[in-house]
Every structure is written in C-alpha cells, then in structure tokens.
XYZ file of C-alpha atoms in Angstrom:
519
model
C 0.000 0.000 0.000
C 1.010 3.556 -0.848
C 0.890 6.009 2.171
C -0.808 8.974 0.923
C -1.701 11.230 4.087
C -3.277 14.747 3.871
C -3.570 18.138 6.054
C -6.831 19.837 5.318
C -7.097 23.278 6.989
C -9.823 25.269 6.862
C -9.150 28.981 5.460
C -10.763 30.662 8.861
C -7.763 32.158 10.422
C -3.911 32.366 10.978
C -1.694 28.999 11.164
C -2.628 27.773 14.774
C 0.764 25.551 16.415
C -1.750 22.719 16.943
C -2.590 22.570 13.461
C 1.017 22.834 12.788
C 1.785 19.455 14.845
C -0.861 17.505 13.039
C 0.963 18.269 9.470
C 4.154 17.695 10.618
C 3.138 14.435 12.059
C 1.477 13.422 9.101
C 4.087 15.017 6.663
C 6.514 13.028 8.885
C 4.640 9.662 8.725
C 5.009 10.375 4.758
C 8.098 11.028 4.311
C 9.268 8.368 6.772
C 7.103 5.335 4.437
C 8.421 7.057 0.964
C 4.448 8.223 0.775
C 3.028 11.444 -0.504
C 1.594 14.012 1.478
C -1.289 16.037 0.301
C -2.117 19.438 1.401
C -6.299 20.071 0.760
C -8.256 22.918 1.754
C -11.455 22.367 3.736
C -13.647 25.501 3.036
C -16.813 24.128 2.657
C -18.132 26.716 5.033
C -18.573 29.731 2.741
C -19.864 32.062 5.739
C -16.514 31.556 8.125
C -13.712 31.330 5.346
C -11.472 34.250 5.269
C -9.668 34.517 2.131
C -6.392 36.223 3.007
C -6.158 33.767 5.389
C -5.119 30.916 3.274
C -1.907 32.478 2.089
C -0.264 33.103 6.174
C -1.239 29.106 5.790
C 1.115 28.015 2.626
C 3.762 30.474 3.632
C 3.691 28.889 7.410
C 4.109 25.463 6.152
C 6.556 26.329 3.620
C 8.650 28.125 6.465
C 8.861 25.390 8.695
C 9.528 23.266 5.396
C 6.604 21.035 5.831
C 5.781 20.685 2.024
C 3.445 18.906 0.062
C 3.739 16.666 -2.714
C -0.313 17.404 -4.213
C -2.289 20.584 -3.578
C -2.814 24.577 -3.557
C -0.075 25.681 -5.748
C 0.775 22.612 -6.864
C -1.445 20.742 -8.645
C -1.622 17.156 -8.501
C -3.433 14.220 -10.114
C -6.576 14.632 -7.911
C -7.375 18.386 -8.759
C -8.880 20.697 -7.961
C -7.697 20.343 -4.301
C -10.258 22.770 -2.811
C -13.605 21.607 -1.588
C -15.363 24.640 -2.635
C -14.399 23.037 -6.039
C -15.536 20.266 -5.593
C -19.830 19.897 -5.221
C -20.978 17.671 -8.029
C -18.396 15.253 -6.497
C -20.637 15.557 -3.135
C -23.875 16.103 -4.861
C -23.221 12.732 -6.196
C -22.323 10.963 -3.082
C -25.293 12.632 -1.248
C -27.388 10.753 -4.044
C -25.852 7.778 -4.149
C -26.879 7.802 -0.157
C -30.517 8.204 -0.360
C -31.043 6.111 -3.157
C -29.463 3.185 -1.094
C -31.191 4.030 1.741
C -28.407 5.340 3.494
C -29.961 8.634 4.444
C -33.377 10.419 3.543
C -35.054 14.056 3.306
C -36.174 15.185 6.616
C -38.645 18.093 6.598
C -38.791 18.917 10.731
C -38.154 22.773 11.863
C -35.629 23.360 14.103
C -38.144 24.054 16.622
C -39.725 20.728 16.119
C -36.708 18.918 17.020
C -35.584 20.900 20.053
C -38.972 19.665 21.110
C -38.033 16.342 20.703
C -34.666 17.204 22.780
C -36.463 18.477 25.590
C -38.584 15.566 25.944
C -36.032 13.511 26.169
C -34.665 15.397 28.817
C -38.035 15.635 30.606
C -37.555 11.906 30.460
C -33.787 11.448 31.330
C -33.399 9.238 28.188
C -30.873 9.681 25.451
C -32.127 12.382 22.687
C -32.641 10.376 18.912
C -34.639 11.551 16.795
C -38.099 9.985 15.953
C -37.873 10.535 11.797
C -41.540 11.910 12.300
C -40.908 14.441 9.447
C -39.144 11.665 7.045
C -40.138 12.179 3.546
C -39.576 8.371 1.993
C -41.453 9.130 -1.416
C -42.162 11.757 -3.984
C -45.441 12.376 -2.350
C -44.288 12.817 0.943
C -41.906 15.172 -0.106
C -44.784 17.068 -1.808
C -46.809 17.562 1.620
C -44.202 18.774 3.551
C -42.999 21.177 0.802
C -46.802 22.356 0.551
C -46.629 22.966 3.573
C -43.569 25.414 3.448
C -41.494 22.999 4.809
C -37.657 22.672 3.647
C -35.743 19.906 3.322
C -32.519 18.269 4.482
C -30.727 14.834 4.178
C -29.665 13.495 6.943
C -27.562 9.918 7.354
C -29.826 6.799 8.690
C -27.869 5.637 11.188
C -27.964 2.278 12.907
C -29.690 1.641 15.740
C -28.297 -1.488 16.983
C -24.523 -3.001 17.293
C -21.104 -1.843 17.770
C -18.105 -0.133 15.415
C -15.069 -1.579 16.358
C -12.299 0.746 14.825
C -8.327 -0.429 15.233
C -6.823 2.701 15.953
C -3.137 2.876 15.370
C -2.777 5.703 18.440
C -5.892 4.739 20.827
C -5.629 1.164 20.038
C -9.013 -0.408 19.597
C -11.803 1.805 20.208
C -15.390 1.142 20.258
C -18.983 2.576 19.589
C -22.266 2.078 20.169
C -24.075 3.088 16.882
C -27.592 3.460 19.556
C -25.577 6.539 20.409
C -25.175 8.232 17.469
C -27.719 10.712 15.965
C -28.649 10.617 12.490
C -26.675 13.200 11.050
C -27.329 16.278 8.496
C -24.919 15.720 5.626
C -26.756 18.324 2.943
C -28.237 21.695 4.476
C -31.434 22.408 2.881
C -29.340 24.960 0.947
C -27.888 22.254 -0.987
C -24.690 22.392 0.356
C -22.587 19.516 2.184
C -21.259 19.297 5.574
C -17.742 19.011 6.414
C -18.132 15.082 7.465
C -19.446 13.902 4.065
C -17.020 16.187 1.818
C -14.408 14.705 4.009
C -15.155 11.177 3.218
C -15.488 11.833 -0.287
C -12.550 13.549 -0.576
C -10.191 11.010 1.264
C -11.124 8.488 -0.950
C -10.863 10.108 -3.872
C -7.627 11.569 -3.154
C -6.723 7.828 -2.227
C -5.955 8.816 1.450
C -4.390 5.715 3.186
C -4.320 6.932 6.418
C -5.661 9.619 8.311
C -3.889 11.096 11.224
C -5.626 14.014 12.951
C -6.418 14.955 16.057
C -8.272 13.789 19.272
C -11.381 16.113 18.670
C -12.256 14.510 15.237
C -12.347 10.702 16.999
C -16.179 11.299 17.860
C -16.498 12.103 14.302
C -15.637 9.039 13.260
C -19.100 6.863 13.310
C -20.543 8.843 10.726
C -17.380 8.916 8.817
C -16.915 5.491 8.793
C -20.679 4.848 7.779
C -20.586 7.354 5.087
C -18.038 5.834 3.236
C -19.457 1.868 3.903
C -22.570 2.709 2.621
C -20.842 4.727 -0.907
C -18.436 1.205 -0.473
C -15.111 3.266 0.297
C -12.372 1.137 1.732
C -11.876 2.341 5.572
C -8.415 3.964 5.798
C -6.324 3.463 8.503
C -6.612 6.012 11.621
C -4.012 7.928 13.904
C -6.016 10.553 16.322
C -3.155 11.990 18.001
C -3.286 13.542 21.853
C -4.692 17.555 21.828
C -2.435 19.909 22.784
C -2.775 21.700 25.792
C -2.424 24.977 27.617
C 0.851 24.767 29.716
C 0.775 22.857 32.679
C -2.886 22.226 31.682
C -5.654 19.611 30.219
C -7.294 22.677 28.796
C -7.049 22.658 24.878
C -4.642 24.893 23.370
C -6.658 28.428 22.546
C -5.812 30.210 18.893
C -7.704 33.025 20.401
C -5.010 34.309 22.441
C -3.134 36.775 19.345
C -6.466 38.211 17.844
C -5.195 41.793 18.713
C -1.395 40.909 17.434
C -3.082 39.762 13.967
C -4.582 42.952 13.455
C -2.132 44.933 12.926
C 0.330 43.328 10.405
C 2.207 46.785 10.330
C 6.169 45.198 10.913
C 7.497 47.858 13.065
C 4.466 47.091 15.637
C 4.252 43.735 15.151
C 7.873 43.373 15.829
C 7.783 45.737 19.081
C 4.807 43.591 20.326
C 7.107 40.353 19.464
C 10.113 41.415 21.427
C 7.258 42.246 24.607
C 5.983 39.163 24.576
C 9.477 37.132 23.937
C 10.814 39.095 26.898
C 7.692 38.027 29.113
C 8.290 34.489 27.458
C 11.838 34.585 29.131
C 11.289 36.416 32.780
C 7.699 34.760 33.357
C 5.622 37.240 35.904
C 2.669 35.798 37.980
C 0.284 38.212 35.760
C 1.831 36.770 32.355
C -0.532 34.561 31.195
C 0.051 35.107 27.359
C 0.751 32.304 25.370
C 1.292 32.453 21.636
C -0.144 30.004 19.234
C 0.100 31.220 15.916
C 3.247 30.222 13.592
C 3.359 33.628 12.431
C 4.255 35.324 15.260
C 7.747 32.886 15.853
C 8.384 33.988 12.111
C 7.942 37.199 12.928
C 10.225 37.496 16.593
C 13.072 35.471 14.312
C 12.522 32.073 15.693
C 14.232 28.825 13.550
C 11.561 26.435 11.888
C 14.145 23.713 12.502
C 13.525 24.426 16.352
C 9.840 24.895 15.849
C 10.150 21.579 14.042
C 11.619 19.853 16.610
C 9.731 20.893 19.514
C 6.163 20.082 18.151
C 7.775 17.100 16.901
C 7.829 15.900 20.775
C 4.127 16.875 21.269
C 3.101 14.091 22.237
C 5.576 11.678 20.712
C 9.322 10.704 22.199
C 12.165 8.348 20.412
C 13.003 7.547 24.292
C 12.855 8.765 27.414
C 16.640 10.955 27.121
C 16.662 11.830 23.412
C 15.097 15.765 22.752
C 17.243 17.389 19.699
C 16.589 15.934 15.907
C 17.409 17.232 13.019
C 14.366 17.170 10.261
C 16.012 14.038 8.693
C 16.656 12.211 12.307
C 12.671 13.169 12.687
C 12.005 11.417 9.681
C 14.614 8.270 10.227
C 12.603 7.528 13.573
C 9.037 8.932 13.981
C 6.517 6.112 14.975
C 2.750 6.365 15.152
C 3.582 3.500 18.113
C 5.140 6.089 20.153
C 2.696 8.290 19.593
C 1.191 9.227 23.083
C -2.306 8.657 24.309
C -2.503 11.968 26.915
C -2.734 15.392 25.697
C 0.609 17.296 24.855
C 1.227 20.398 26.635
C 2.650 23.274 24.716
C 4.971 24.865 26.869
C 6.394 28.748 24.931
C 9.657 28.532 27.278
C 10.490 25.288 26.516
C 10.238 26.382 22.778
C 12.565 29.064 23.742
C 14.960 26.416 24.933
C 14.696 24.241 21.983
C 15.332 28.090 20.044
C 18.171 28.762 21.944
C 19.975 25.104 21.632
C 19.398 25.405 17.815
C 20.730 28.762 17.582
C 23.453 29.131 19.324
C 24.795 25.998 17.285
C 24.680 27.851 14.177
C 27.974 29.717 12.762
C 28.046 33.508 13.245
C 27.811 34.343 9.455
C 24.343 32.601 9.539
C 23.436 34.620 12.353
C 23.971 37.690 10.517
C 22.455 36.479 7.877
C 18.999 35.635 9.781
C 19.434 39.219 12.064
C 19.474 41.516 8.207
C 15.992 41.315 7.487
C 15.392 42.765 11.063
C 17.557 45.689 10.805
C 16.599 46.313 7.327
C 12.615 46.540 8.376
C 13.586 48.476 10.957
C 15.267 51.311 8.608
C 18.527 50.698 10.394
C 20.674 49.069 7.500
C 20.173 49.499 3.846
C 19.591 46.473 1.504
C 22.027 44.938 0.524
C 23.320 45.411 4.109
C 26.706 47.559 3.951
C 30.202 46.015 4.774
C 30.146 48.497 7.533
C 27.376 47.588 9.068
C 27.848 43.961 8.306
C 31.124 44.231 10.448
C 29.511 45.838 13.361
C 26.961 42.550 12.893
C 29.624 40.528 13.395
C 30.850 41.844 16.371
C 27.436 42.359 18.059
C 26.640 38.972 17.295
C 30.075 37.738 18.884
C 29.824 39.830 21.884
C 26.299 39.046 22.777
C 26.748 35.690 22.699
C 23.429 33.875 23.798
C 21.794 36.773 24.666
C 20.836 37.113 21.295
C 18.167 33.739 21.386
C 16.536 34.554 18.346
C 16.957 36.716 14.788
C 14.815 39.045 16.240
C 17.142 40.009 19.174
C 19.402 42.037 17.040
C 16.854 44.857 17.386
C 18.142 44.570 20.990
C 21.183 46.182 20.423
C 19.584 48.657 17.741
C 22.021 51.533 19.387
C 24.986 50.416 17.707
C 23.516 50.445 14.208
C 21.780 54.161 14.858
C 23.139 57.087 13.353
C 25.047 58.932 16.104
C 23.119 62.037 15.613
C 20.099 60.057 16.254
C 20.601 58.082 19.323
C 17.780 57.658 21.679
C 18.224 58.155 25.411
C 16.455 56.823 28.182
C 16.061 59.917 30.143
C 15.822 58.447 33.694
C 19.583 57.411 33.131
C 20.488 60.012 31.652
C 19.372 62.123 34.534
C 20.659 60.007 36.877
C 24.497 59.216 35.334
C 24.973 62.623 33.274
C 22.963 65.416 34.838
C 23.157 64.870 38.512
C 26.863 64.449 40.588
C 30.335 64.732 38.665
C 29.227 62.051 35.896
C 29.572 64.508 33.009
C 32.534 66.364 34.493
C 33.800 62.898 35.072
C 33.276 61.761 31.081
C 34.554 64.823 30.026
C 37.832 64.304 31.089
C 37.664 60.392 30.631
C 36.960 61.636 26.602
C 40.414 63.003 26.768
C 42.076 59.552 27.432
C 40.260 58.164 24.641
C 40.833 60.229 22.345
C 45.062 59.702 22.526
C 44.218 55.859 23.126
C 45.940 53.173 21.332
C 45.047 50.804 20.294
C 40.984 51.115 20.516
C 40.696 47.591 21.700
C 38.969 46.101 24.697
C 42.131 45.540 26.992
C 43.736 48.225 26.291
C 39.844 50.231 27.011
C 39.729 48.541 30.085
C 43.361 49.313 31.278
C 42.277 52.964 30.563
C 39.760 53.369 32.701
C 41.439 51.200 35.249
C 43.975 54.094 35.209
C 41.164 56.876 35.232
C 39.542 55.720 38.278
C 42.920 55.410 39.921
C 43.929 58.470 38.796
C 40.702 60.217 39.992
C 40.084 58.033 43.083
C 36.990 57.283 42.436
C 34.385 54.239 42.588
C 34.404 52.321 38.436
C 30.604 52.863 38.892
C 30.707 56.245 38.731
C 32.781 56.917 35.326
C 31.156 53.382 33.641
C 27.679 54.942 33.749
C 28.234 57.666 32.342
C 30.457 56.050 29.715
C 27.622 53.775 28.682
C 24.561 56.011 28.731
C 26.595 58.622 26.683
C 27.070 56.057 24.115
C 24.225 53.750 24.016
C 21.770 56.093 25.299
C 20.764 53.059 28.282
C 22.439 51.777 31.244
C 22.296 47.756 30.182
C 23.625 46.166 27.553
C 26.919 44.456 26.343
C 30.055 44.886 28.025
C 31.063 48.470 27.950
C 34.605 47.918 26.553
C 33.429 45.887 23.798
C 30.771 48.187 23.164
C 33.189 50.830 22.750
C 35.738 48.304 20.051
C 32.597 47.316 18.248
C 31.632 51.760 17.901
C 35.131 52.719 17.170
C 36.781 55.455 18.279
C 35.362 58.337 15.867
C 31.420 56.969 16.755
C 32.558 56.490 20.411
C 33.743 60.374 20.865
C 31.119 61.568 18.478
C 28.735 60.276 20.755
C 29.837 61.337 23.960
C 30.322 64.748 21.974
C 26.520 64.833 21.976
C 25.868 63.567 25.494
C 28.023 66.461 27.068
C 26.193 68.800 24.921
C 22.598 67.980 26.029
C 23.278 68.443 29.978
C-alpha cells in the first residue's frame, strides 16, 4: 500500500501551532514510508472562510519546510484540491446515499426537534430523533414542501450493534451506533457538511491513512458509515493527543493573538514580538500570554528547525533521554507506536529552549544572515546590508553571545547600528548618570584619554579606565555609567569595553560629543 496522508485546513484564520503538529506528524509519517503528502483545503463553510487567510497558511508550512507533494499551488493528479471546487463530487455521493437508503429528506423545523430534545430530557433518556418528518417518497416530499417545509438529508444511522475501529494511536476503540444521531450531511441549501465532503474527498484523493487529532475521533461513526454505505475502503486512523495549555488539560486556545493579527504593520508587530518574547523569558505571575500562531515565531526570528523539533515531541518521544533531531533524524525515527495517548502540553519557554539550543549551534555568518531582514525593516541598514554595518553585525553577534536567542534580538542592540546624531536616550539614566553628581565632568575628562588611546581595543579600554579611576580616586561605577549612557543612550547592555571596540573610536567620541552637549 502507498501512504498517501493529507492536512486539510480550513481557510478561517492564521496557522494555529496545533494545526502545525498535526501536518508535521502526518508530513513526517510520509516522508518516513516514501508516501506522498497532500495538502487540501477544507472551506466548505462559505460564511466563516477568510480569504487572506489561506496564504499566512502556505507560507507557514513552507517556512517550517513542511511541504506537500499534491495541492494549492501545486497541482496534482486529484485536482482541484479545494472543496469549494468540488460539489458535483458531493452532490453525487449525497445521491448515491438516499437512493441506497443510506440517508433520507427530513422536513422537521428546528423548533420541532428541540422539542423532541427536551422531551427527552423531561424523560432522562438519550435524545434520537423519531424521523416523524421523514419524507420516503415523492409524495411525501410534496406535503411537507406544501406545507412550506424545507428539506434536508440526513444519514440513517444504525440503531443497533457496535463499530469496532483499530486505531493505530488509541488502540481499539469502540462505539455504540444506539448513540449516534442521524446526522445532516446536505443543508437544505444544498450544500454539504464538512463530514461527508471529508469522506469523499479522502477516498478520492486515495488517502491511506488519516492522522488528525483527538477532537475529530467522535467524528468518526458517521465517517466510517458514510463511506461503507458509498463502499469506500476504511483507511487506517491515527487521532493523536490535543495539545494543551501549559501545565494544563485545557485545549490549546488560537484566540489568544487576535489583537497581534490585526495589525500586520512590521514595526508594531515586531515591538509587540520582542514584549511578549521578553515576558516568554522572565515569566511574571500576571503573564498569562501564550502564543499560538506560527506567524508570530516567524515574525520574533525564531528557527523552523527548532519549531520543528519541539512540536515534533508533542506528544511523541524516540526515548525517554533523546530531545534534539534534526528534520532528517525526525524522519529516520518517527513512529505512530510512540505516539502518546494523553494530551501534549505546549509549553512557549520550553520552545525558547529548543530556540536557543538550535541557535546558538549555528555559525556567526548565519546569524547575521537571519538578524538583516530585522535591521533592514527596521530602517537601520540598507539592503544589501553595507560592509560596515555587516562588520559591526559581526561583532554584536560575537559579543552578545546567547543573549541574542533569536533573529529578532538584534533589534536589541539597535544603538549600535543608529546614526550617532540620532541616538535615543532613556532619560531616567540620563538624569541620573549625566545630569546629577560629577558624571559629566567625570566623562569629560575620561573623553580626553580616549581620544590619545591606542590601540581602541577592549584591553587596552579597560586598562584605561582602570587608570582613570585610579587616577581620579573614584568608585568604576561612577565613570562606567556615564560612559555607557553617553554612548548607548541606556544603562544595560553588552560589556562596555566591547561596546566601545565594536563603535570605534570616531562613533565612540562623536557620541559622547553629543551627550556632554545635552546636559
């Protein structure tokens, strides 16, 4: 058997990180059995699809290089790869239903059946509905239609026995077909439900297995009736473990970035990135912000190979030691065996781990090469990026060390690549360090040494001020302050005498120049 698996997302919002695990796990299974991997869009519900949605979708999978072998920009044998394309093929299965008494016209109102509901409940038996308003010939249909009545076709489901379905996550699972309703497949609009274009489609696209997650398991009755009754072969199924809220059973929200996704403008989106990355890394009790959607670790800098391999351990594990994989260890030893029954919690800090092991593991050209994009966005490098500030890259990147966790973090250190003219101070420092005490008498004269130092080097920058502070008797405190709010307009960052290598001597006077002079 060929193993053909398939992602089919529905166009209704932003790539959401549990929708993310499912392809991967199902591009994975693929790849793994030399299979195909299909990538169909599920937008059979005209009223919720959101058009610009679907392209944030292709880009996210094509960024975490999850691609597909048939589908949306591809093509494939099984075109078109859309459902909205695809209604005679439905129209046809919907007939093919009734006429082997498989499912039938039902003509009740809505109020009609919640009256039915509650008198089951009045009862304290199980709701299922009577089939009073079945229409089983031409003249029945006739009545109810005189009678203003609409209709819709819903599935006749068994009343008696039990589906047994092997499930190659859950193991064997069980139903009791009493339990199941008889389900609307056609609206009275004419158009099909998700659960019979689903069926359809998997078979025609020659789906071997399905993998997908816990929620659609319940599904799975109807499914499996649908396509026994049109004679389908049952695929094989995989529904893999939700994913959770941290440190929760609660399923993971994609609600949580609805005011992020608004504004697409880069400069804000970044700034609101960097927030939420720096909550990410110094947790408060009040942070309770967890981000779901792909595009937002795009957009902070993250690596898809880290994405990758994190999600790739939602809910599934090689053994109980091994945590970093490359895409083509992934692919050497993903199992649907060791595919875990509980849900998987997503956890954004252990993401940041995974970030920070991958990244710190790549070679500082690469890093530069990631942080561009960032600076260039930002209006702080041109494009292509200088050698200048390609050199002062370099250093950054070398000096800040893991500080810098992800691409995004360049924008961190965003005072060595503005023009010194245009530095930004924080003013509560600058109060503190340059306009109250000695601190600017104090530079002043420290400006001297630097200006007849050689060579502009961290030693020999150190060994100056060493001197000064000898020389002046005073505390380091009170000259390095000064020193580094005059020339990086705040009182954190990297080490002072690197700082001052990486600026050079011209940017490094220029600068305190311009400090002095706004006292």
């Amino acid at each position: 058997m060929t193993v053909r698996t398939r992602f089919a997302p529905s166009p209704t919002g932003y790539l959401h990180i549990g929708g993310v695990r499912t392809a991967l796990f199902n591009w994975l299974f693929a790849r793994q059995n030399h299979g195909q991997f299909i990538l169909r869009i599920d937008d059979t519900d005209q009223q919720r699809n959101v058009d610009e949605a679907l392209q944030p979708i292709l880009d996210g999978l094509r960024w975490l290089g999850i691609d597909w072998d048939e589908g949306p920009k591809k093509g494939g044998p099984f075109a078109p790869y859309y459902q909205s394309k695809r209604l005679d093929r439905y129209q046809a299965a919907v007939e093919r239903l009734l006429a082997g008494g498989h499912a039938y016209y039902d003509y009740a109102t809505t109020a009609e059946l919640q009256a039915e509901r509650q008198a089951a409940e009045g009862e304290k038996r199980p709701f299922r509905y009577s089939r009073r308003y079945l229409a089983e010939t031409p003249a029945d249909r006739a009545r109810f239609e005189a009678e203003g009545r609409q209709a819709v076709v819903r599935l006749k489901m068994p009343s008696e026995g039990t589906l047994v379905l092997d499930d190659l996550v859950r193991g064997r699972v069980e139903f009791d077909w009493a339990r199941e309703q008889d389900h609307v497949v056609q609206r009275a609009d004419g158009t099909c439900l998700y659960h019979l274009a689903n069926v359809v489609d998997d078979y025609d696209f020659q789906i071997s297995h399905v993998i997908r997650a816990e929620e659609h398991l319940s599904n799975t009755p109807r499914q499996v009736f649908i396509l026994e009754a049109l004679g389908y072969p049952r695929p094989v199924y995989a529904h893999l473990p939700f994913v959770a809220e941290p440190g929760s059973h609660t399923k993971l929200s994609k609600r949580k970035l609805q005011k992020y996704l608004k504004n697409r403008d880069f400069a804000a989106m970044v700034a609101h990135a960097q927030k939420i990355a720096e909550a990410i890394r110094h947790p408060t009790e009040a942070d309770a912000f967890n981000p779901v959607i792909v595009d937002f670790y795009q957009t902070v800098g993250y690596l898809p190979e880290a994405i990758v391999n994190y999600l790739a351990l939602l809910g599934w594990s090689l053994d109980d030691k091994t945590e970093h994989f490359s895409r083509e260890e992934l692919i050497e030893h993903f199992s649907l065996e060791r595919v875990n029954k509980a849900p998987a919690s997503f956890d954004p800090r252990k993401l940041m781990a995974f970030e920070d092991w991958h990244f710190q593991r790549l070679s500082r050209a690469r890093k530069v090469e990631l942080a561009a994009p960032f600076l260039q966005e930002a209006g702080l490098a041109t494009s292509p990026i200088s050698a200048e500030t390609r050199r002062i890259m370099e250093k950054v990147v070398a000096a800040a060390g893991d500080r810098i966790k992800v691409a995004g973090d360049i924008l961190s250190f965003a005072d060595f690549f503005q023009p010194d003219d245009q530095l930004l101070y924080d003013e509560a420092a600058f109060d503190k360090h340059l306009r109250q005490g000695n601190g600017a008498d104090l530079l002043c004269r420290f400006r001297d040494r630097l200006a007849a130092l050689e060579p502009f080097d961290p030693p020999a920058l150190e060994a100056a001020m060493q001197d000064f502070v000898a020389a002046e008797q005073i505390k380091l405190g009170q000259i390095i302050h000064a020193v580094r709010v005059a020339v990086t307009g705040k009182s954190i960052g990297l080490g002072l005498f690197d700082t001052l290598a990486i600026l050079g001597r011209s940017r490094s006077l220029a600068r305190i120049d311009r400090a002095l002079g706004r006292r």
